[in-house]
XYZ file of C-alpha atoms in Angstrom:
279
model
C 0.000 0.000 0.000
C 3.258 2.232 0.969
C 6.316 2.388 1.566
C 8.818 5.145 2.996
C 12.437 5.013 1.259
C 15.177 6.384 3.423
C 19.138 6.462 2.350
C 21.235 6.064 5.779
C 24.506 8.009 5.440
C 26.474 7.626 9.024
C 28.732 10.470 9.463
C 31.509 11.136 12.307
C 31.541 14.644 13.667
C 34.449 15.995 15.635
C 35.363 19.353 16.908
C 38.975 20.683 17.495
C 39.715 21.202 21.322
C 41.938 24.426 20.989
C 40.464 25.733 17.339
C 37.146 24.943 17.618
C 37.128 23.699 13.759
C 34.090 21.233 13.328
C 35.070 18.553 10.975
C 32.518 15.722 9.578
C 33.562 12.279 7.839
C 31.794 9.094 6.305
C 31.283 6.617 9.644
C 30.435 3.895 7.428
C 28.685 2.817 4.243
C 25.269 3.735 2.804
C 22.084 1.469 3.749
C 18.555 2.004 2.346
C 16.259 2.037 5.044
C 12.526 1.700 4.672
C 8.906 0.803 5.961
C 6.507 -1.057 4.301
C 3.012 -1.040 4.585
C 1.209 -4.319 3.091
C -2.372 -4.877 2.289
C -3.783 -7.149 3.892
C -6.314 -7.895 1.053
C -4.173 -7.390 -1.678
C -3.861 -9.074 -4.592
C -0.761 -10.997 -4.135
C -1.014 -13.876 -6.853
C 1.208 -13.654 -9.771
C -0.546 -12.752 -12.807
C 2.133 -13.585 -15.114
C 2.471 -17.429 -13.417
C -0.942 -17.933 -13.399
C -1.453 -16.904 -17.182
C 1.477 -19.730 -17.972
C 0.015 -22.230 -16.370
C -3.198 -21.379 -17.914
C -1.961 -21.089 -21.456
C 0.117 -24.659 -20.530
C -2.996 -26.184 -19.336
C -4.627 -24.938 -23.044
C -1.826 -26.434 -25.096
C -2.005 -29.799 -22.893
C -5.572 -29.981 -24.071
C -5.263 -29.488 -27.700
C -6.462 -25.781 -27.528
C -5.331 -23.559 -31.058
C -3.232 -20.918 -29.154
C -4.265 -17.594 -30.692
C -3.854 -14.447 -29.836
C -6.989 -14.074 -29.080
C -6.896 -16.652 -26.316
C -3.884 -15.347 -24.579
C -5.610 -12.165 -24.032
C -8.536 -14.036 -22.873
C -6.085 -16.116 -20.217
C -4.615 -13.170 -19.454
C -7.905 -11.191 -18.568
C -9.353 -14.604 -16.463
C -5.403 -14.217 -14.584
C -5.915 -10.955 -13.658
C -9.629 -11.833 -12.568
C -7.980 -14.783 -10.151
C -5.094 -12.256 -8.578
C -7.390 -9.915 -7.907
C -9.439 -12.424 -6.099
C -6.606 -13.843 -4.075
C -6.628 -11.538 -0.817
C -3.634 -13.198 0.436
C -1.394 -10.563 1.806
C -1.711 -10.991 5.340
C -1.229 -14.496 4.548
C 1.873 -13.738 3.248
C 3.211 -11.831 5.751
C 1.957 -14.330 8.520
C 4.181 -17.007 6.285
C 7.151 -14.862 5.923
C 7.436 -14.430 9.496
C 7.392 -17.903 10.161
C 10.017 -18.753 7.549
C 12.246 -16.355 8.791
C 11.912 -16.693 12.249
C 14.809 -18.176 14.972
C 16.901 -17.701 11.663
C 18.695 -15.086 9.906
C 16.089 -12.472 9.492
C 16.909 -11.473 5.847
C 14.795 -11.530 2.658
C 15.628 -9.952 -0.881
C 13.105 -7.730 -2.663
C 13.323 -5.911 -5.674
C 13.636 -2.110 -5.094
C 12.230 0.821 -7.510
C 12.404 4.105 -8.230
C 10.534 6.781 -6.179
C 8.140 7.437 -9.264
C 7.242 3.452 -9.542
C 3.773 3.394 -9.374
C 2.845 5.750 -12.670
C 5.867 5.736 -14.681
C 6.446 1.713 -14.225
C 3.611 0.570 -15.484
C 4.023 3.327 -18.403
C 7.420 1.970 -19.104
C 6.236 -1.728 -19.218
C 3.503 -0.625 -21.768
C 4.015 -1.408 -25.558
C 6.361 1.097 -26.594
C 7.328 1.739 -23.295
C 11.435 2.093 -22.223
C 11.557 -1.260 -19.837
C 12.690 -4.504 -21.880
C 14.670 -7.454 -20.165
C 16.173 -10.821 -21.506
C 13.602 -13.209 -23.083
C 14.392 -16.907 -22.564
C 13.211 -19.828 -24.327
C 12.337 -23.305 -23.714
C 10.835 -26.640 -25.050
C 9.667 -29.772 -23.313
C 13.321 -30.949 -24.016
C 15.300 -28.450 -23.582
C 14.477 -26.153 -21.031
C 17.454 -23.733 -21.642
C 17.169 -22.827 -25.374
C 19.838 -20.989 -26.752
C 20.224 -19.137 -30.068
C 23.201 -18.361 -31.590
C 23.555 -16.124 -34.534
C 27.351 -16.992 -36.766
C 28.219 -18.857 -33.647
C 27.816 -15.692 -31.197
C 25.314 -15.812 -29.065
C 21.936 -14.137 -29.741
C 19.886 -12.659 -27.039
C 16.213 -11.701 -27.301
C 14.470 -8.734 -25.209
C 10.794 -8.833 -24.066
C 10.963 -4.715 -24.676
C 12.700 -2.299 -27.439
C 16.535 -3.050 -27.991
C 18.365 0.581 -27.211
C 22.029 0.365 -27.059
C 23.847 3.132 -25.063
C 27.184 4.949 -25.585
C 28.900 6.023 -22.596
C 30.231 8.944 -21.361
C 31.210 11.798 -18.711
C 29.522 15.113 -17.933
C 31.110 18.441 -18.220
C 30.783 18.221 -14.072
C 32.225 14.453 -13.828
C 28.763 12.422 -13.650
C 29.170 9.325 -16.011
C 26.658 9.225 -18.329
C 24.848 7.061 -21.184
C 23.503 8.240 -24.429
C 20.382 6.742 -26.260
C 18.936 7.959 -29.627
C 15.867 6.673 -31.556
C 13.417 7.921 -28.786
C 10.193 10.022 -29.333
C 11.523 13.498 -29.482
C 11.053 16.088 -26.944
C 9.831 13.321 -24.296
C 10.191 12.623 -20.599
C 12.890 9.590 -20.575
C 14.152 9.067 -17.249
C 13.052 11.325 -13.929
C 15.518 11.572 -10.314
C 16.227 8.750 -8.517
C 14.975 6.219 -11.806
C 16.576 2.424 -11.959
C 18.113 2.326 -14.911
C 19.966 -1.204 -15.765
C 22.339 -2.418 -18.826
C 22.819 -5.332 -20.188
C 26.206 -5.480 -21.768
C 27.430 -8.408 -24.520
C 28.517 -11.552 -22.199
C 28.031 -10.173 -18.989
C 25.936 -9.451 -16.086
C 23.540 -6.639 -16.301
C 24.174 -3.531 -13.734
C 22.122 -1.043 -12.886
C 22.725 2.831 -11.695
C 20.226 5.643 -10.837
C 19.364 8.721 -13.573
C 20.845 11.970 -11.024
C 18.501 14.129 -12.804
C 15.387 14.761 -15.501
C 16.406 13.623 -18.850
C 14.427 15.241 -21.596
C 14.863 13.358 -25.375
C 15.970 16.303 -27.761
C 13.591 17.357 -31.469
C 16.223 14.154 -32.878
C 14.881 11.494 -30.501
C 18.524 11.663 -28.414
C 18.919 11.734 -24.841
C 21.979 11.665 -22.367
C 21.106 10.628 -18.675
C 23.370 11.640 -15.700
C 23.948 8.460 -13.928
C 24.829 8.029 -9.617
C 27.364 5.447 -11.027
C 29.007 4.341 -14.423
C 27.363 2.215 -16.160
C 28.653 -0.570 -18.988
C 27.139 0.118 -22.854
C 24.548 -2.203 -23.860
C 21.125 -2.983 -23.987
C 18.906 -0.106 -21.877
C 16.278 -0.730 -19.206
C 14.322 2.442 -18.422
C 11.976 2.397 -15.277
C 13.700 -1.062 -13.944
C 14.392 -1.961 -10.625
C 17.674 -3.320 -8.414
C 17.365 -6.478 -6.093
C 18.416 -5.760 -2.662
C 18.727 -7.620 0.623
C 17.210 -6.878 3.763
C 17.065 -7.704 7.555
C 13.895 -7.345 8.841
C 13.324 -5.474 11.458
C 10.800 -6.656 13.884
C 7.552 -9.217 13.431
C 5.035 -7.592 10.830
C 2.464 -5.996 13.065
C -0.957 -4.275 12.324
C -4.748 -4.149 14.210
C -7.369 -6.424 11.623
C -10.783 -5.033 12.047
C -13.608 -7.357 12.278
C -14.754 -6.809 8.344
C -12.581 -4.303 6.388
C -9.258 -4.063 5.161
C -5.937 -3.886 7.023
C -2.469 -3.040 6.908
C 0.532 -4.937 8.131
C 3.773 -2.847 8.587
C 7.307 -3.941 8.340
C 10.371 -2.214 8.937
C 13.866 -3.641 6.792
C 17.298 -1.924 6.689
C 19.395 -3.061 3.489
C 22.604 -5.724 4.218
C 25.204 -5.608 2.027
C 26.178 -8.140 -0.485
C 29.459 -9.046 1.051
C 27.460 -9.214 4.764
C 25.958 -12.301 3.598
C 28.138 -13.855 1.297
C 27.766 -17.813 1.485
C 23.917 -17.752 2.843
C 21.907 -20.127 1.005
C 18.639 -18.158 -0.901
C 15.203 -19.895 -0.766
C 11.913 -18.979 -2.470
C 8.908 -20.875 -0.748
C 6.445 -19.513 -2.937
């Protein structure tokens, strides 16, 4: 329902006996810190799971898949998630899991403009795109290869970025082909790249990024990114403790809220753990 992103910056502050200078230093590294505040009601299925198994359970039965069906699976999958009312469920479960253990669960973290400009971005057309994988009932890893390379596929539009530096030392990456004159990444946006044979990284836009009248845009970036393949509007996956047992007041017959508070742990903090998903 909400959530309340905070950036933790510890700073030492020390003052000079004799001069009285003030002087202030980094006291350790940056954590994210934030709140949650879950639904209790919410529709917490998986729309996209559900519509696979219900396109799978088609095919098993003979069924032509057309076009026309998947949008028809697709509408009854949304119908089912939004039926589901399983959030407090959820967060009863989690708490179990993670309980007498090491308190730590990974969630995928967006930009402060998510809620709007996400769903825009994952619209056709839109900026998001991500790896597309393939599979048959043999080989559930297909791979294409294209002159012996290998050949990737994205779900969204294939931009590739040049890199760069601002005139005031920000690194920077460069797209063209965009809609002219249009909003292309806002303050504090994920934006990720997927370079040629390596991991994808991901960095946050510094400031508004306006496409020019030739459909080119270069985005200040919090870190450098690699060139590749651009992801506008994406999101990072972060680890975090959890702070306390969810906790919330359920009224006899209306919706509730469950609140949680996490701070972010950092990758090399739990180097070795052992990741589960029991959903």
């Amino acid at each position: 329902m909400s959530r309340a992103p905070v950036v933790e910056r510890p700073v030492a502050r020390s003052q000079g006996l004799f001069s009285g200078a003030r002087a202030v230093s980094s006291a350790g590294p940056a954590r994210r810190v934030t709140s949650l505040s879950v639904s209790a009601l919410s529709r917490s299925a998986d729309v996209s799971r559900i519509k696979t198994n219900l396109i799978a359970d088609a095919r098993a039965a003979g069924t032509p898949i057309t076009s026309a069906l998947v949008r028809a699976l697709e509408a009854q999958a949304r119908e089912i998630a939004r039926e589901s009312r399983a959030g407090a469920g959820f967060m009863a479960q989690l708490w179990r899991e993670i309980d007498g253990g090491v308190d730590l669960i990974r969630m995928s973290v967006c930009g402060d403009n998510w809620w709007m400009d996400q769903a825009r971005s994952k619209a056709r057309g839109g900026g998001y795109t991500a790896p597309l994988t393939w599979t048959t009932p043999t080989d559930p890893d297909l791979s294409w290869t294209s002159g012996g390379d290998p050949l990737r596929w994205f779900t969204g539009p294939v931009r590739i970025a040049t890199t760069g530096t601002s005139a005031d030392g920000y690194p920077t990456i460069t797209l063209t082909g965009l809609p002219p004159n249009t909003i292309v990444a806002r303050p504090d946006d994920v934006i990720r790249s997927y370079p040629a044979g390596a991991n994808s990284e991901t960095a946050r836009a510094v400031t508004l990024a306006i496409s020019d009248a030739d459909g080119e845009v270069t985005i200040k970036l919090t870190s450098a990114l690699p060139a590749g393949v651009i992801s506008l509007q994406d999101m990072e996956s972060v680890v975090f403790e959890v702070l306390g047992a969810p906790r919330g007041t359920q009224p006899v017959a209306d919706n509730w809220a469950l609140t949680v508070d996490l701070r972010e742990v950092l990758p090399d903090e739990y180097a070795g753990a052992t990741e589960v998903d029991p959903w």
